[in-house]
mmCIF file of C-alpha atoms in Angstrom:
data_model
loop_
_atom_site.group_PDB
_atom_site.id
_atom_site.type_symbol
_atom_site.label_atom_id
_atom_site.label_comp_id
_atom_site.label_asym_id
_atom_site.label_seq_id
_atom_site.Cartn_x
_atom_site.Cartn_y
_atom_site.Cartn_z
ATOM 1 C CA UNK A 173 127.420 -0.863 -156.190
ATOM 2 C CA UNK A 174 130.833 -2.270 -157.077
ATOM 3 C CA UNK A 175 133.619 0.314 -156.850
ATOM 4 C CA UNK A 176 136.736 -1.874 -156.724
ATOM 5 C CA UNK A 177 137.916 -5.193 -158.146
ATOM 6 C CA UNK A 178 140.524 -7.085 -156.122
ATOM 7 C CA UNK A 179 142.669 -9.643 -157.922
ATOM 8 C CA UNK A 180 144.555 -12.530 -156.400
ATOM 9 C CA UNK A 181 147.971 -13.107 -158.009
ATOM 10 C CA UNK A 182 149.234 -16.689 -157.899
ATOM 11 C CA UNK A 183 147.277 -18.974 -160.258
ATOM 12 C CA UNK A 184 144.824 -16.134 -160.883
ATOM 13 C CA UNK A 185 146.901 -13.668 -162.907
ATOM 14 C CA UNK A 186 150.043 -15.810 -162.895
ATOM 15 C CA UNK A 187 150.296 -19.530 -163.570
ATOM 16 C CA UNK A 188 153.168 -21.065 -161.597
ATOM 17 C CA UNK A 189 154.246 -23.873 -159.301
ATOM 18 C CA UNK A 190 153.905 -21.852 -156.105
ATOM 19 C CA UNK A 191 155.355 -24.561 -153.849
ATOM 20 C CA UNK A 192 158.459 -24.727 -156.045
ATOM 21 C CA UNK A 193 158.787 -20.936 -155.952
ATOM 22 C CA UNK A 194 158.609 -20.898 -152.133
ATOM 23 C CA UNK A 195 161.166 -23.704 -151.854
ATOM 24 C CA UNK A 196 163.506 -21.919 -154.239
ATOM 25 C CA UNK A 197 163.076 -18.652 -152.355
ATOM 26 C CA UNK A 198 163.786 -20.271 -148.974
ATOM 27 C CA UNK A 199 166.775 -22.220 -150.306
ATOM 28 C CA UNK A 200 168.398 -19.093 -151.710
ATOM 29 C CA UNK A 201 167.630 -16.940 -148.672
ATOM 30 C CA UNK A 202 168.918 -19.685 -146.360
ATOM 31 C CA UNK A 203 172.256 -19.862 -148.188
ATOM 32 C CA UNK A 204 172.600 -16.087 -148.063
ATOM 33 C CA UNK A 205 171.733 -15.733 -144.388
ATOM 34 C CA UNK A 206 173.697 -18.800 -143.343
ATOM 35 C CA UNK A 207 176.813 -17.413 -144.997
ATOM 36 C CA UNK A 208 176.381 -14.091 -143.198
ATOM 37 C CA UNK A 209 175.666 -15.749 -139.831
ATOM 38 C CA UNK A 210 178.261 -18.510 -140.267
ATOM 39 C CA UNK A 211 175.793 -21.336 -139.841
ATOM 40 C CA UNK A 212 174.386 -24.125 -141.999
ATOM 41 C CA UNK A 213 171.639 -23.340 -144.543
ATOM 42 C CA UNK A 214 169.867 -26.520 -143.405
ATOM 43 C CA UNK A 215 169.580 -25.047 -139.905
ATOM 44 C CA UNK A 216 167.330 -22.278 -141.261
ATOM 45 C CA UNK A 217 164.739 -24.510 -142.930
ATOM 46 C CA UNK A 218 162.699 -25.006 -139.754
ATOM 47 C CA UNK A 219 162.760 -21.321 -138.694
ATOM 48 C CA UNK A 220 161.516 -20.345 -142.163
ATOM 49 C CA UNK A 221 158.742 -22.951 -142.047
ATOM 50 C CA UNK A 222 157.623 -21.911 -138.562
ATOM 51 C CA UNK A 223 157.625 -18.247 -139.553
ATOM 52 C CA UNK A 224 155.408 -18.816 -142.585
ATOM 53 C CA UNK A 225 153.057 -20.962 -140.477
ATOM 54 C CA UNK A 226 152.907 -18.293 -137.757
ATOM 55 C CA UNK A 227 151.697 -15.539 -140.061
ATOM 56 C CA UNK A 228 149.261 -17.887 -141.806
ATOM 57 C CA UNK A 229 147.595 -19.039 -138.553
ATOM 58 C CA UNK A 230 143.880 -18.195 -138.551
ATOM 59 C CA UNK A 231 143.622 -18.129 -134.738
ATOM 60 C CA UNK A 232 146.076 -15.250 -134.245
ATOM 61 C CA UNK A 233 145.259 -12.697 -131.556
ATOM 62 C CA UNK A 234 148.254 -10.376 -131.971
ATOM 63 C CA UNK A 235 148.252 -6.942 -133.593
ATOM 64 C CA UNK A 236 151.619 -7.303 -135.334
ATOM 65 C CA UNK A 237 152.081 -6.934 -139.059
ATOM 66 C CA UNK A 238 152.861 -10.170 -140.844
ATOM 67 C CA UNK A 239 156.437 -8.962 -141.309
ATOM 68 C CA UNK A 240 156.859 -8.228 -137.601
ATOM 69 C CA UNK A 241 155.524 -11.643 -136.597
ATOM 70 C CA UNK A 242 157.612 -13.395 -139.254
ATOM 71 C CA UNK A 243 160.786 -11.651 -138.069
ATOM 72 C CA UNK A 244 159.989 -12.336 -134.425
ATOM 73 C CA UNK A 245 159.354 -16.039 -135.049
ATOM 74 C CA UNK A 246 162.447 -16.370 -137.232
ATOM 75 C CA UNK A 247 164.653 -14.714 -134.608
ATOM 76 C CA UNK A 248 163.378 -17.077 -131.902
ATOM 77 C CA UNK A 249 164.208 -20.016 -134.141
ATOM 78 C CA UNK A 250 167.744 -19.150 -135.193
ATOM 79 C CA UNK A 251 168.880 -15.882 -133.621
ATOM 80 C CA UNK A 252 169.123 -14.005 -136.932
ATOM 81 C CA UNK A 253 167.408 -10.560 -136.729
ATOM 82 C CA UNK A 254 165.782 -10.005 -140.109
ATOM 83 C CA UNK A 255 164.855 -6.460 -139.076
ATOM 84 C CA UNK A 256 168.497 -5.510 -138.414
ATOM 85 C CA UNK A 257 169.349 -2.876 -141.075
ATOM 86 C CA UNK A 258 172.318 -4.812 -142.473
ATOM 87 C CA UNK A 259 170.389 -8.090 -142.640
ATOM 88 C CA UNK A 260 167.334 -6.335 -144.070
ATOM 89 C CA UNK A 261 169.459 -4.765 -146.831
ATOM 90 C CA UNK A 262 170.955 -8.172 -147.632
ATOM 91 C CA UNK A 263 167.535 -9.804 -147.986
ATOM 92 C CA UNK A 264 166.158 -6.811 -149.903
ATOM 93 C CA UNK A 265 168.983 -7.064 -152.440
ATOM 94 C CA UNK A 266 168.317 -10.796 -152.800
ATOM 95 C CA UNK A 267 164.618 -10.171 -153.418
ATOM 96 C CA UNK A 268 165.227 -7.377 -155.929
ATOM 97 C CA UNK A 269 168.141 -8.892 -157.857
ATOM 98 C CA UNK A 270 167.921 -12.695 -157.528
ATOM 99 C CA UNK A 271 164.252 -13.614 -157.014
ATOM 100 C CA UNK A 272 163.207 -12.164 -160.425
ATOM 101 C CA UNK A 273 165.379 -14.866 -162.061
ATOM 102 C CA UNK A 274 163.305 -17.699 -160.530
ATOM 103 C CA UNK A 275 160.565 -17.865 -163.177
ATOM 104 C CA UNK A 276 161.971 -20.753 -165.200
ATOM 105 C CA UNK A 277 162.489 -24.458 -164.599
ATOM 106 C CA UNK A 278 160.183 -26.183 -162.162
ATOM 107 C CA UNK A 279 158.595 -22.847 -161.133
ATOM 108 C CA UNK A 280 157.301 -22.557 -164.728
ATOM 109 C CA UNK A 281 155.807 -19.071 -164.360
ATOM 110 C CA UNK A 282 153.716 -17.607 -167.198
ATOM 111 C CA UNK A 283 150.764 -15.224 -167.548
ATOM 112 C CA UNK A 284 147.207 -16.503 -167.259
ATOM 113 C CA UNK A 285 145.405 -15.957 -170.538
ATOM 114 C CA UNK A 286 143.010 -13.048 -170.280
ATOM 115 C CA UNK A 287 144.608 -11.545 -167.161
ATOM 116 C CA UNK A 288 145.898 -8.413 -168.863
ATOM 117 C CA UNK A 289 142.530 -7.860 -170.559
ATOM 118 C CA UNK A 290 140.657 -8.315 -167.287
ATOM 119 C CA UNK A 291 142.731 -5.641 -165.542
ATOM 120 C CA UNK A 292 142.271 -3.256 -168.460
ATOM 121 C CA UNK A 293 138.515 -3.939 -168.334
ATOM 122 C CA UNK A 294 138.396 -2.910 -164.672
ATOM 123 C CA UNK A 295 139.971 0.483 -165.344
ATOM 124 C CA UNK A 296 137.864 0.927 -168.504
ATOM 125 C CA UNK A 297 134.743 0.581 -166.365
ATOM 126 C CA UNK A 298 135.936 3.392 -164.120
ATOM 127 C CA UNK A 299 136.562 1.021 -161.209
ATOM 128 C CA UNK A 300 139.522 0.797 -158.840
ATOM 129 C CA UNK A 301 141.844 -2.166 -159.473
ATOM 130 C CA UNK A 302 143.838 -3.642 -156.568
ATOM 131 C CA UNK A 303 146.036 -6.676 -155.972
ATOM 132 C CA UNK A 304 144.836 -8.684 -152.956
ATOM 133 C CA UNK A 305 147.513 -11.368 -153.025
ATOM 134 C CA UNK A 306 148.054 -13.465 -149.908
ATOM 135 C CA UNK A 307 150.434 -11.212 -147.923
ATOM 136 C CA UNK A 308 153.278 -13.592 -147.152
ATOM 137 C CA UNK A 309 155.976 -11.850 -149.205
ATOM 138 C CA UNK A 310 157.495 -8.392 -149.605
ATOM 139 C CA UNK A 311 156.567 -5.972 -152.358
ATOM 140 C CA UNK A 312 159.819 -6.879 -154.145
ATOM 141 C CA UNK A 313 158.754 -10.537 -154.359
ATOM 142 C CA UNK A 314 155.249 -9.538 -155.414
ATOM 143 C CA UNK A 315 156.700 -7.245 -158.072
ATOM 144 C CA UNK A 316 158.807 -10.082 -159.512
ATOM 145 C CA UNK A 317 155.744 -12.320 -159.829
ATOM 146 C CA UNK A 318 153.687 -9.464 -161.286
ATOM 147 C CA UNK A 319 156.294 -8.983 -164.001
ATOM 148 C CA UNK A 320 156.096 -12.695 -164.841
ATOM 149 C CA UNK A 321 152.322 -12.272 -165.140
ATOM 150 C CA UNK A 322 152.704 -9.350 -167.531
ATOM 151 C CA UNK A 323 151.256 -6.832 -165.066
ATOM 152 C CA UNK A 324 152.922 -4.033 -163.148
ATOM 153 C CA UNK A 325 152.792 -2.117 -159.881
ATOM 154 C CA UNK A 326 151.156 0.831 -161.650
ATOM 155 C CA UNK A 327 148.215 -1.381 -162.661
ATOM 156 C CA UNK A 328 147.023 -1.443 -159.046
ATOM 157 C CA UNK A 329 145.867 1.205 -156.600
ATOM 158 C CA UNK A 330 146.969 -0.995 -153.694
ATOM 159 C CA UNK A 331 148.972 -4.207 -153.257
ATOM 160 C CA UNK A 332 148.821 -6.305 -150.106
ATOM 161 C CA UNK A 333 152.230 -7.330 -148.771
ATOM 162 C CA UNK A 334 153.758 -8.889 -145.696
ATOM 163 C CA UNK A 335 154.505 -5.347 -144.472
ATOM 164 C CA UNK A 336 151.044 -3.750 -144.740
ATOM 165 C CA UNK A 337 148.877 -6.640 -143.506
ATOM 166 C CA UNK A 338 148.261 -8.198 -140.093
ATOM 167 C CA UNK A 339 146.510 -11.365 -141.275
ATOM 168 C CA UNK A 340 146.520 -13.793 -144.208
ATOM 169 C CA UNK A 341 143.714 -15.155 -146.347
ATOM 170 C CA UNK A 342 141.007 -16.283 -145.822
ATOM 171 C CA UNK A 343 140.701 -14.213 -142.635
ATOM 172 C CA UNK A 344 137.898 -11.665 -142.886
ATOM 173 C CA UNK A 345 140.191 -9.298 -140.984
ATOM 174 C CA UNK A 346 142.686 -9.393 -143.860
ATOM 175 C CA UNK A 347 139.994 -8.435 -146.358
ATOM 176 C CA UNK A 348 138.545 -5.744 -144.078
ATOM 177 C CA UNK A 349 141.967 -4.159 -143.542
ATOM 178 C CA UNK A 350 142.616 -4.198 -147.275
ATOM 179 C CA UNK A 351 139.291 -2.527 -148.071
ATOM 180 C CA UNK A 352 139.927 0.078 -145.357
ATOM 181 C CA UNK A 353 143.290 0.948 -146.897
ATOM 182 C CA UNK A 354 141.617 1.192 -150.296
ATOM 183 C CA UNK A 355 138.905 3.486 -148.902
ATOM 184 C CA UNK A 356 135.913 1.321 -149.819
ATOM 185 C CA UNK A 357 133.462 -0.980 -148.052
ATOM 186 C CA UNK A 358 133.740 -4.730 -148.596
ATOM 187 C CA UNK A 359 130.245 -4.728 -150.079
ATOM 188 C CA UNK A 360 131.616 -2.411 -152.772
ATOM 189 C CA UNK A 361 134.390 -4.854 -153.758
ATOM 190 C CA UNK A 362 134.531 -7.838 -156.084
ATOM 191 C CA UNK A 363 137.290 -10.366 -155.343
ATOM 192 C CA UNK A 364 138.716 -12.366 -158.267
ATOM 193 C CA UNK A 365 140.568 -15.529 -157.317
ATOM 194 C CA UNK A 366 141.213 -19.180 -158.037
ATOM 195 C CA UNK A 367 141.472 -20.603 -154.512
ATOM 196 C CA UNK A 368 138.155 -21.773 -153.039
ATOM 197 C CA UNK A 369 139.711 -22.011 -149.573
ATOM 198 C CA UNK A 370 141.392 -18.578 -149.506
ATOM 199 C CA UNK A 371 139.640 -16.218 -151.920
ATOM 200 C CA UNK A 372 136.268 -16.508 -150.182
ATOM 201 C CA UNK A 373 136.560 -14.837 -146.749
ATOM 202 C CA UNK A 374 135.947 -16.708 -143.512
ATOM 203 C CA UNK A 375 133.712 -15.799 -141.857
ATOM 204 C CA UNK A 376 131.587 -14.136 -144.506
ATOM 205 C CA UNK A 377 132.054 -10.364 -144.414
ATOM 206 C CA UNK A 378 130.041 -9.098 -147.367
ATOM 207 C CA UNK A 379 132.782 -9.465 -149.983
ATOM 208 C CA UNK A 380 131.655 -11.169 -153.199
ATOM 209 C CA UNK A 381 133.987 -13.407 -155.200
ATOM 210 C CA UNK A 382 134.278 -14.169 -158.911
ATOM 211 C CA UNK A 383 135.909 -17.589 -159.037
ATOM 212 C CA UNK A 384 138.406 -18.465 -161.786
ATOM 213 C CA UNK A 385 139.611 -21.844 -160.465
ATOM 214 C CA UNK A 386 138.598 -25.437 -161.169
ATOM 215 C CA UNK A 387 136.268 -26.121 -158.231
ATOM 216 C CA UNK A 388 132.636 -25.069 -157.821
ATOM 217 C CA UNK A 389 132.447 -23.079 -154.555
ATOM 218 C CA UNK A 390 128.862 -22.347 -153.582
ATOM 219 C CA UNK A 391 129.752 -18.911 -152.245
ATOM 220 C CA UNK A 392 131.017 -17.519 -155.560
ATOM 221 C CA UNK A 393 128.835 -15.046 -157.472
ATOM 222 C CA UNK A 394 130.420 -15.990 -160.811
ATOM 223 C CA UNK A 395 132.520 -18.898 -162.132
ATOM 224 C CA UNK A 396 134.567 -19.204 -165.299
ATOM 225 C CA UNK A 397 137.940 -18.549 -166.907
ATOM 226 C CA UNK A 398 139.891 -15.314 -166.609
ATOM 227 C CA UNK A 399 139.477 -14.818 -170.342
ATOM 228 C CA UNK A 400 135.707 -15.052 -169.988
ATOM 229 C CA UNK A 401 135.727 -12.727 -167.003
ATOM 230 C CA UNK A 402 137.509 -10.081 -169.072
ATOM 231 C CA UNK A 403 134.604 -10.213 -171.529
ATOM 232 C CA UNK A 404 131.782 -10.426 -168.997
ATOM 233 C CA UNK A 405 133.096 -8.085 -166.288
ATOM 234 C CA UNK A 406 130.988 -5.030 -167.285
ATOM 235 C CA UNK A 407 127.762 -7.052 -167.190
ATOM 236 C CA UNK A 408 128.757 -8.795 -163.936
ATOM 237 C CA UNK A 409 129.466 -5.467 -162.238
ATOM 238 C CA UNK A 410 126.112 -4.094 -163.395
ATOM 239 C CA UNK A 411 124.286 -7.194 -162.156
ATOM 240 C CA UNK A 412 125.917 -7.047 -158.741
ATOM 241 C CA UNK A 413 125.086 -3.345 -158.544
ATOM 242 C CA UNK A 414 121.426 -4.095 -159.246
ATOM 243 C CA UNK A 415 121.420 -6.774 -156.539
ATOM 244 C CA UNK A 416 122.760 -4.273 -154.001
#
C-alpha cells in the first residue's frame, strides 16, 4: 500500500539548466568568501568541486552528514571554515537573499507543466507528499528552486537537504534514511523523478519509481509526463497497492 509520494525537484517539478545554476552559485559564493578571506575567487573553484564530489561519492563509509563532509573537505582545500558562525551567517545570507535572483538568463528556471496538479493530487488522495531532492544544497537553496517551480515548503512533509542527509542519490541508504525520517517503509513510497541514474535506487531497496524523464528505464513502474501523472496518480496508487 502506497502511503507517501516522494518528488525529485530539478527537471521533475522545475525545469532549469542545473549545471548553470551550480556554476552561478559557486561563482557568487567564491567571490563572497574570497573577499572575506582575502584570497582569489579562482582559488576556491577546486575546493568547491572536490567538496561536491566528496558528498556525491557512492563508496563513502563515513557517518557524517553531507554538510559536515562538505565543510570538512572545503576546509582541507582552502582553510575557510564554513561551519564557523560568522562564515555560516555570511553564506546563509547569500543563499537567502542572492540565490533566489538566479532564475533568469542561462539558468532559465520555470515550472514543469502539471507539477502543481500532481502535488495537489497526492494530498487529495490522502497520501503524504515529500520532496526527495538530491541533498547537495541547503534548505534555503532548495526553497529558492521550489519557489521557481511554483511550489512551497508547506507542500511537503519532509525535504531532503545537505544538512539532514548522509548520502546522495542513487544510494539506497539515502532513500532509506529519508523514509525513516518520514516514518514509512520504502515499500510504502512512490518516487517521482526524471533521472534514470539517480531516481531509481542502487541497489534496489523496494522503492518504486514513476519516471517522468525522456529515457525508458526498465525499473520504473510507470512512465510518462508530469501532466499525465497528475491525472493518473489515483489509479497508479491503487494498482501498486493491489500488487503489494
